[in-house]
mmCIF file of C-alpha atoms in Angstrom:
data_model
loop_
_atom_site.group_PDB
_atom_site.id
_atom_site.type_symbol
_atom_site.label_atom_id
_atom_site.label_comp_id
_atom_site.label_asym_id
_atom_site.label_seq_id
_atom_site.Cartn_x
_atom_site.Cartn_y
_atom_site.Cartn_z
ATOM 1 C CA UNK A 1 -0.051 -0.074 -0.041
ATOM 2 C CA UNK A 2 1.400 3.365 -1.095
ATOM 3 C CA UNK A 3 1.793 6.054 1.493
ATOM 4 C CA UNK A 4 4.337 8.567 0.103
ATOM 5 C CA UNK A 5 4.140 9.789 -3.470
ATOM 6 C CA UNK A 6 6.939 11.883 -5.047
ATOM 7 C CA UNK A 7 5.924 13.950 -7.922
ATOM 8 C CA UNK A 8 8.172 15.488 -10.576
ATOM 9 C CA UNK A 9 7.167 19.088 -11.522
ATOM 10 C CA UNK A 10 8.067 19.899 -15.070
ATOM 11 C CA UNK A 11 5.943 18.161 -17.795
ATOM 12 C CA UNK A 12 4.403 16.073 -15.041
ATOM 13 C CA UNK A 13 2.230 18.765 -13.347
ATOM 14 C CA UNK A 14 3.302 21.931 -15.105
ATOM 15 C CA UNK A 15 3.732 22.346 -18.737
ATOM 16 C CA UNK A 16 7.355 23.181 -19.017
ATOM 17 C CA UNK A 17 7.594 23.099 -22.813
ATOM 18 C CA UNK A 18 5.045 25.900 -23.065
ATOM 19 C CA UNK A 19 6.684 27.906 -20.360
ATOM 20 C CA UNK A 20 10.096 27.469 -21.865
ATOM 21 C CA UNK A 21 8.991 28.555 -25.321
ATOM 22 C CA UNK A 22 7.300 31.686 -24.059
ATOM 23 C CA UNK A 23 10.247 32.751 -21.905
ATOM 24 C CA UNK A 24 12.598 32.086 -24.695
ATOM 25 C CA UNK A 25 10.661 34.222 -27.165
ATOM 26 C CA UNK A 26 10.577 37.008 -24.566
ATOM 27 C CA UNK A 27 14.256 36.644 -23.795
ATOM 28 C CA UNK A 28 15.347 36.684 -27.434
ATOM 29 C CA UNK A 29 13.363 39.694 -28.222
ATOM 30 C CA UNK A 30 14.889 41.454 -25.163
ATOM 31 C CA UNK A 31 18.285 40.657 -26.818
ATOM 32 C CA UNK A 32 17.353 41.956 -30.190
ATOM 33 C CA UNK A 33 17.143 38.366 -31.567
ATOM 34 C CA UNK A 34 14.413 37.189 -34.016
ATOM 35 C CA UNK A 35 12.782 34.135 -32.160
ATOM 36 C CA UNK A 36 12.323 32.052 -35.174
ATOM 37 C CA UNK A 37 10.842 28.515 -34.899
ATOM 38 C CA UNK A 38 14.116 26.865 -35.988
ATOM 39 C CA UNK A 39 16.021 28.713 -33.264
ATOM 40 C CA UNK A 40 13.680 27.827 -30.646
ATOM 41 C CA UNK A 41 13.484 24.272 -31.564
ATOM 42 C CA UNK A 42 17.301 23.915 -31.691
ATOM 43 C CA UNK A 43 17.494 25.454 -28.230
ATOM 44 C CA UNK A 44 15.141 22.981 -26.734
ATOM 45 C CA UNK A 45 17.083 20.099 -28.209
ATOM 46 C CA UNK A 46 20.396 21.495 -26.880
ATOM 47 C CA UNK A 47 18.863 22.398 -23.502
ATOM 48 C CA UNK A 48 17.574 18.685 -23.106
ATOM 49 C CA UNK A 49 21.100 17.360 -24.056
ATOM 50 C CA UNK A 50 22.794 19.571 -21.453
ATOM 51 C CA UNK A 51 20.521 18.609 -18.741
ATOM 52 C CA UNK A 52 21.025 14.833 -19.562
ATOM 53 C CA UNK A 53 24.775 15.544 -19.314
ATOM 54 C CA UNK A 54 24.150 17.098 -15.851
ATOM 55 C CA UNK A 55 22.265 13.945 -14.724
ATOM 56 C CA UNK A 56 25.274 11.852 -15.360
ATOM 57 C CA UNK A 57 27.519 14.487 -13.717
ATOM 58 C CA UNK A 58 29.474 15.342 -16.962
ATOM 59 C CA UNK A 59 28.940 19.032 -16.397
ATOM 60 C CA UNK A 60 27.821 21.454 -13.713
ATOM 61 C CA UNK A 61 24.551 23.213 -13.207
ATOM 62 C CA UNK A 62 26.090 26.562 -14.112
ATOM 63 C CA UNK A 63 27.673 25.060 -17.351
ATOM 64 C CA UNK A 64 24.118 23.955 -18.291
ATOM 65 C CA UNK A 65 22.565 27.316 -17.779
ATOM 66 C CA UNK A 66 25.154 29.375 -19.640
ATOM 67 C CA UNK A 67 26.575 26.660 -21.993
ATOM 68 C CA UNK A 68 23.330 26.013 -23.740
ATOM 69 C CA UNK A 69 23.156 29.513 -24.857
ATOM 70 C CA UNK A 70 26.749 29.589 -25.985
ATOM 71 C CA UNK A 71 26.227 26.598 -28.136
ATOM 72 C CA UNK A 72 23.053 28.030 -29.716
ATOM 73 C CA UNK A 73 24.635 31.442 -30.392
ATOM 74 C CA UNK A 74 27.709 29.873 -31.850
ATOM 75 C CA UNK A 75 25.703 27.572 -34.066
ATOM 76 C CA UNK A 76 23.630 30.472 -35.323
ATOM 77 C CA UNK A 77 26.265 33.155 -35.515
ATOM 78 C CA UNK A 78 24.500 35.266 -32.901
ATOM 79 C CA UNK A 79 26.520 38.008 -31.225
ATOM 80 C CA UNK A 80 24.991 37.998 -27.717
ATOM 81 C CA UNK A 81 25.952 37.307 -24.144
ATOM 82 C CA UNK A 82 25.199 33.895 -22.944
ATOM 83 C CA UNK A 83 25.338 35.159 -19.373
ATOM 84 C CA UNK A 84 22.886 37.887 -19.939
ATOM 85 C CA UNK A 85 20.602 35.487 -21.887
ATOM 86 C CA UNK A 86 20.736 33.179 -18.794
ATOM 87 C CA UNK A 87 19.769 36.033 -16.491
ATOM 88 C CA UNK A 88 16.865 37.218 -18.586
ATOM 89 C CA UNK A 89 15.551 33.770 -19.368
ATOM 90 C CA UNK A 90 15.331 32.704 -15.669
ATOM 91 C CA UNK A 91 13.442 35.965 -14.901
ATOM 92 C CA UNK A 92 11.038 35.367 -17.622
ATOM 93 C CA UNK A 93 10.621 31.649 -16.786
ATOM 94 C CA UNK A 94 9.935 32.409 -13.179
ATOM 95 C CA UNK A 95 7.006 34.581 -13.993
ATOM 96 C CA UNK A 96 3.824 32.549 -14.212
ATOM 97 C CA UNK A 97 2.955 28.925 -15.035
ATOM 98 C CA UNK A 98 0.901 26.675 -17.289
ATOM 99 C CA UNK A 99 -0.791 23.503 -15.989
ATOM 100 C CA UNK A 100 -0.949 20.233 -17.848
ATOM 101 C CA UNK A 101 -4.628 19.767 -18.242
ATOM 102 C CA UNK A 102 -6.143 17.906 -15.276
ATOM 103 C CA UNK A 103 -3.075 18.234 -13.079
ATOM 104 C CA UNK A 104 -4.645 20.386 -10.325
ATOM 105 C CA UNK A 105 -7.764 18.124 -10.394
ATOM 106 C CA UNK A 106 -5.624 15.059 -9.800
ATOM 107 C CA UNK A 107 -3.813 16.554 -6.868
ATOM 108 C CA UNK A 108 -7.135 17.633 -5.317
ATOM 109 C CA UNK A 109 -8.436 14.061 -5.650
ATOM 110 C CA UNK A 110 -5.470 12.338 -4.080
ATOM 111 C CA UNK A 111 -3.748 14.699 -1.578
ATOM 112 C CA UNK A 112 -5.955 13.578 1.407
ATOM 113 C CA UNK A 113 -5.070 9.980 0.957
ATOM 114 C CA UNK A 114 -1.331 10.152 0.278
ATOM 115 C CA UNK A 115 1.536 12.195 1.530
ATOM 116 C CA UNK A 116 2.672 14.115 -1.513
ATOM 117 C CA UNK A 117 6.141 15.747 -2.066
ATOM 118 C CA UNK A 118 7.677 17.475 -5.194
ATOM 119 C CA UNK A 119 11.002 16.621 -6.464
ATOM 120 C CA UNK A 120 12.438 18.921 -9.148
ATOM 121 C CA UNK A 121 15.790 19.385 -10.938
ATOM 122 C CA UNK A 122 14.883 22.984 -11.711
ATOM 123 C CA UNK A 123 16.496 26.051 -10.235
ATOM 124 C CA UNK A 124 15.317 27.378 -6.929
ATOM 125 C CA UNK A 125 14.514 30.839 -8.300
ATOM 126 C CA UNK A 126 12.520 29.549 -11.257
ATOM 127 C CA UNK A 127 10.656 26.804 -9.464
ATOM 128 C CA UNK A 128 9.709 28.849 -6.509
ATOM 129 C CA UNK A 129 8.460 31.688 -8.811
ATOM 130 C CA UNK A 130 6.316 29.332 -10.780
ATOM 131 C CA UNK A 131 4.971 27.555 -7.679
ATOM 132 C CA UNK A 132 3.992 30.943 -6.149
ATOM 133 C CA UNK A 133 1.454 31.580 -8.704
ATOM 134 C CA UNK A 134 0.356 27.971 -9.382
ATOM 135 C CA UNK A 135 -1.313 27.751 -5.905
ATOM 136 C CA UNK A 136 -0.691 24.078 -5.341
ATOM 137 C CA UNK A 137 1.840 24.173 -2.477
ATOM 138 C CA UNK A 138 -1.039 23.150 -0.099
ATOM 139 C CA UNK A 139 -1.175 19.742 -1.661
ATOM 140 C CA UNK A 140 2.498 18.972 -0.803
ATOM 141 C CA UNK A 141 4.066 18.177 2.588
ATOM 142 C CA UNK A 142 7.460 19.136 1.216
ATOM 143 C CA UNK A 143 9.203 20.516 -1.841
ATOM 144 C CA UNK A 144 12.677 19.343 -2.774
ATOM 145 C CA UNK A 145 14.591 21.245 -5.524
ATOM 146 C CA UNK A 146 18.022 20.056 -6.597
ATOM 147 C CA UNK A 147 19.795 23.336 -6.508
ATOM 148 C CA UNK A 148 18.904 23.545 -2.772
ATOM 149 C CA UNK A 149 19.519 19.766 -2.136
ATOM 150 C CA UNK A 150 22.992 20.060 -3.738
ATOM 151 C CA UNK A 151 22.601 17.246 -6.282
ATOM 152 C CA UNK A 152 20.147 16.270 -9.002
ATOM 153 C CA UNK A 153 17.907 13.362 -9.903
ATOM 154 C CA UNK A 154 18.634 10.505 -10.585
ATOM 155 C CA UNK A 155 21.427 10.417 -8.062
ATOM 156 C CA UNK A 156 20.672 8.257 -4.964
ATOM 157 C CA UNK A 157 21.981 11.158 -2.788
ATOM 158 C CA UNK A 158 19.145 13.387 -3.905
ATOM 159 C CA UNK A 159 16.565 10.793 -2.858
ATOM 160 C CA UNK A 160 18.452 9.881 0.300
ATOM 161 C CA UNK A 161 18.256 13.627 1.319
ATOM 162 C CA UNK A 162 14.461 13.738 0.619
ATOM 163 C CA UNK A 163 13.907 10.501 2.560
ATOM 164 C CA UNK A 164 15.945 11.849 5.510
ATOM 165 C CA UNK A 165 13.465 14.824 5.906
ATOM 166 C CA UNK A 166 10.416 12.725 6.074
ATOM 167 C CA UNK A 167 9.407 11.282 9.436
ATOM 168 C CA UNK A 168 8.931 7.487 9.655
ATOM 169 C CA UNK A 169 9.699 7.105 5.887
ATOM 170 C CA UNK A 170 9.151 3.677 4.454
ATOM 171 C CA UNK A 171 10.769 2.893 1.082
ATOM 172 C CA UNK A 172 8.330 -0.020 0.599
ATOM 173 C CA UNK A 173 5.411 2.418 0.796
ATOM 174 C CA UNK A 174 6.786 4.983 -1.568
ATOM 175 C CA UNK A 175 6.540 5.742 -5.289
ATOM 176 C CA UNK A 176 7.792 8.461 -7.669
ATOM 177 C CA UNK A 177 5.749 9.683 -10.597
ATOM 178 C CA UNK A 178 7.461 11.487 -13.392
ATOM 179 C CA UNK A 179 7.675 11.878 -17.253
ATOM 180 C CA UNK A 180 11.579 11.368 -17.365
ATOM 181 C CA UNK A 181 12.966 7.816 -17.582
ATOM 182 C CA UNK A 182 16.592 9.032 -17.041
ATOM 183 C CA UNK A 183 15.747 11.403 -14.176
ATOM 184 C CA UNK A 184 12.628 10.317 -12.311
ATOM 185 C CA UNK A 185 12.327 6.715 -13.158
ATOM 186 C CA UNK A 186 16.043 5.936 -12.906
ATOM 187 C CA UNK A 187 16.183 7.999 -9.734
ATOM 188 C CA UNK A 188 13.353 5.807 -8.226
ATOM 189 C CA UNK A 189 15.175 2.625 -9.296
ATOM 190 C CA UNK A 190 18.439 3.943 -7.832
ATOM 191 C CA UNK A 191 16.859 4.719 -4.514
ATOM 192 C CA UNK A 192 14.728 1.615 -4.123
ATOM 193 C CA UNK A 193 11.249 2.931 -4.368
ATOM 194 C CA UNK A 194 8.406 2.003 -6.920
ATOM 195 C CA UNK A 195 8.110 4.097 -10.059
ATOM 196 C CA UNK A 196 5.268 5.310 -12.279
ATOM 197 C CA UNK A 197 6.244 6.527 -15.724
ATOM 198 C CA UNK A 198 3.799 9.212 -16.808
ATOM 199 C CA UNK A 199 3.846 8.873 -20.606
ATOM 200 C CA UNK A 200 0.814 10.747 -22.057
ATOM 201 C CA UNK A 201 2.317 10.694 -25.625
ATOM 202 C CA UNK A 202 2.741 6.865 -25.442
ATOM 203 C CA UNK A 203 6.468 7.059 -26.336
ATOM 204 C CA UNK A 204 8.233 3.768 -26.812
ATOM 205 C CA UNK A 205 10.543 2.915 -24.075
ATOM 206 C CA UNK A 206 13.731 1.598 -25.827
ATOM 207 C CA UNK A 207 16.072 2.164 -22.779
ATOM 208 C CA UNK A 208 17.226 -0.234 -20.226
ATOM 209 C CA UNK A 209 15.315 1.794 -17.531
ATOM 210 C CA UNK A 210 12.155 -0.171 -16.685
ATOM 211 C CA UNK A 211 9.348 1.506 -14.696
ATOM 212 C CA UNK A 212 7.184 -0.531 -12.376
ATOM 213 C CA UNK A 213 4.138 1.052 -13.910
ATOM 214 C CA UNK A 214 3.279 3.184 -16.819
ATOM 215 C CA UNK A 215 0.395 5.765 -16.959
ATOM 216 C CA UNK A 216 -0.844 7.519 -20.071
ATOM 217 C CA UNK A 217 -3.214 9.945 -18.219
ATOM 218 C CA UNK A 218 -3.792 11.516 -14.838
ATOM 219 C CA UNK A 219 -6.776 9.148 -14.392
ATOM 220 C CA UNK A 220 -4.388 6.131 -14.932
ATOM 221 C CA UNK A 221 -2.003 7.626 -12.290
ATOM 222 C CA UNK A 222 -4.929 7.792 -9.831
ATOM 223 C CA UNK A 223 -5.956 4.376 -10.533
ATOM 224 C CA UNK A 224 -2.332 3.053 -10.164
ATOM 225 C CA UNK A 225 -1.734 4.793 -6.882
ATOM 226 C CA UNK A 226 -4.907 3.251 -5.277
ATOM 227 C CA UNK A 227 -4.149 -0.245 -6.631
ATOM 228 C CA UNK A 228 -0.410 -0.731 -5.947
#
């Protein structure tokens, strides 16, 4: 029986892709850069690649935040400061939020029956800014952000820190719900808790990371939680 549920935030509860794109458009305009679709799309690819490098500890968080802009600007021949882009982008991203359809309703349904916690690899400033407008903090007993913890998912150390802050925590009664196989699901496997892969687009899992459960909708997440 599940007691503790760890939820990823971006693209599990909040629509990060939409937030990212809108923040990028505003940032590039502020820098005098035309935010064409091919530029935005390429940034998203590079950004994901850099975060995955962080997950396996190839680079630091600061190298992710600044380096993604340096790579994009070099590729497109753009004369702009990666450091300034980073600062502007984080300010823009921290303002406001977009829910995935049905996410608040899911939290409302389950928060009285489970102890819910947020686990995010985002930056403190950005995630706290978005959560301040989302008005969902009341559903969670704790919020763990990797920049504060000092390490990122999927590291076992990240989860060990979270577990240490929860009274009478029992791994056998815990599960993580997230959209990322390499961050959320691998992190759950590394730390010895159950895993639910949130996969609304029904992507094929060709990796060697195997979730305990897969859910293609919030309703399936709810059903899984009550039936594990």
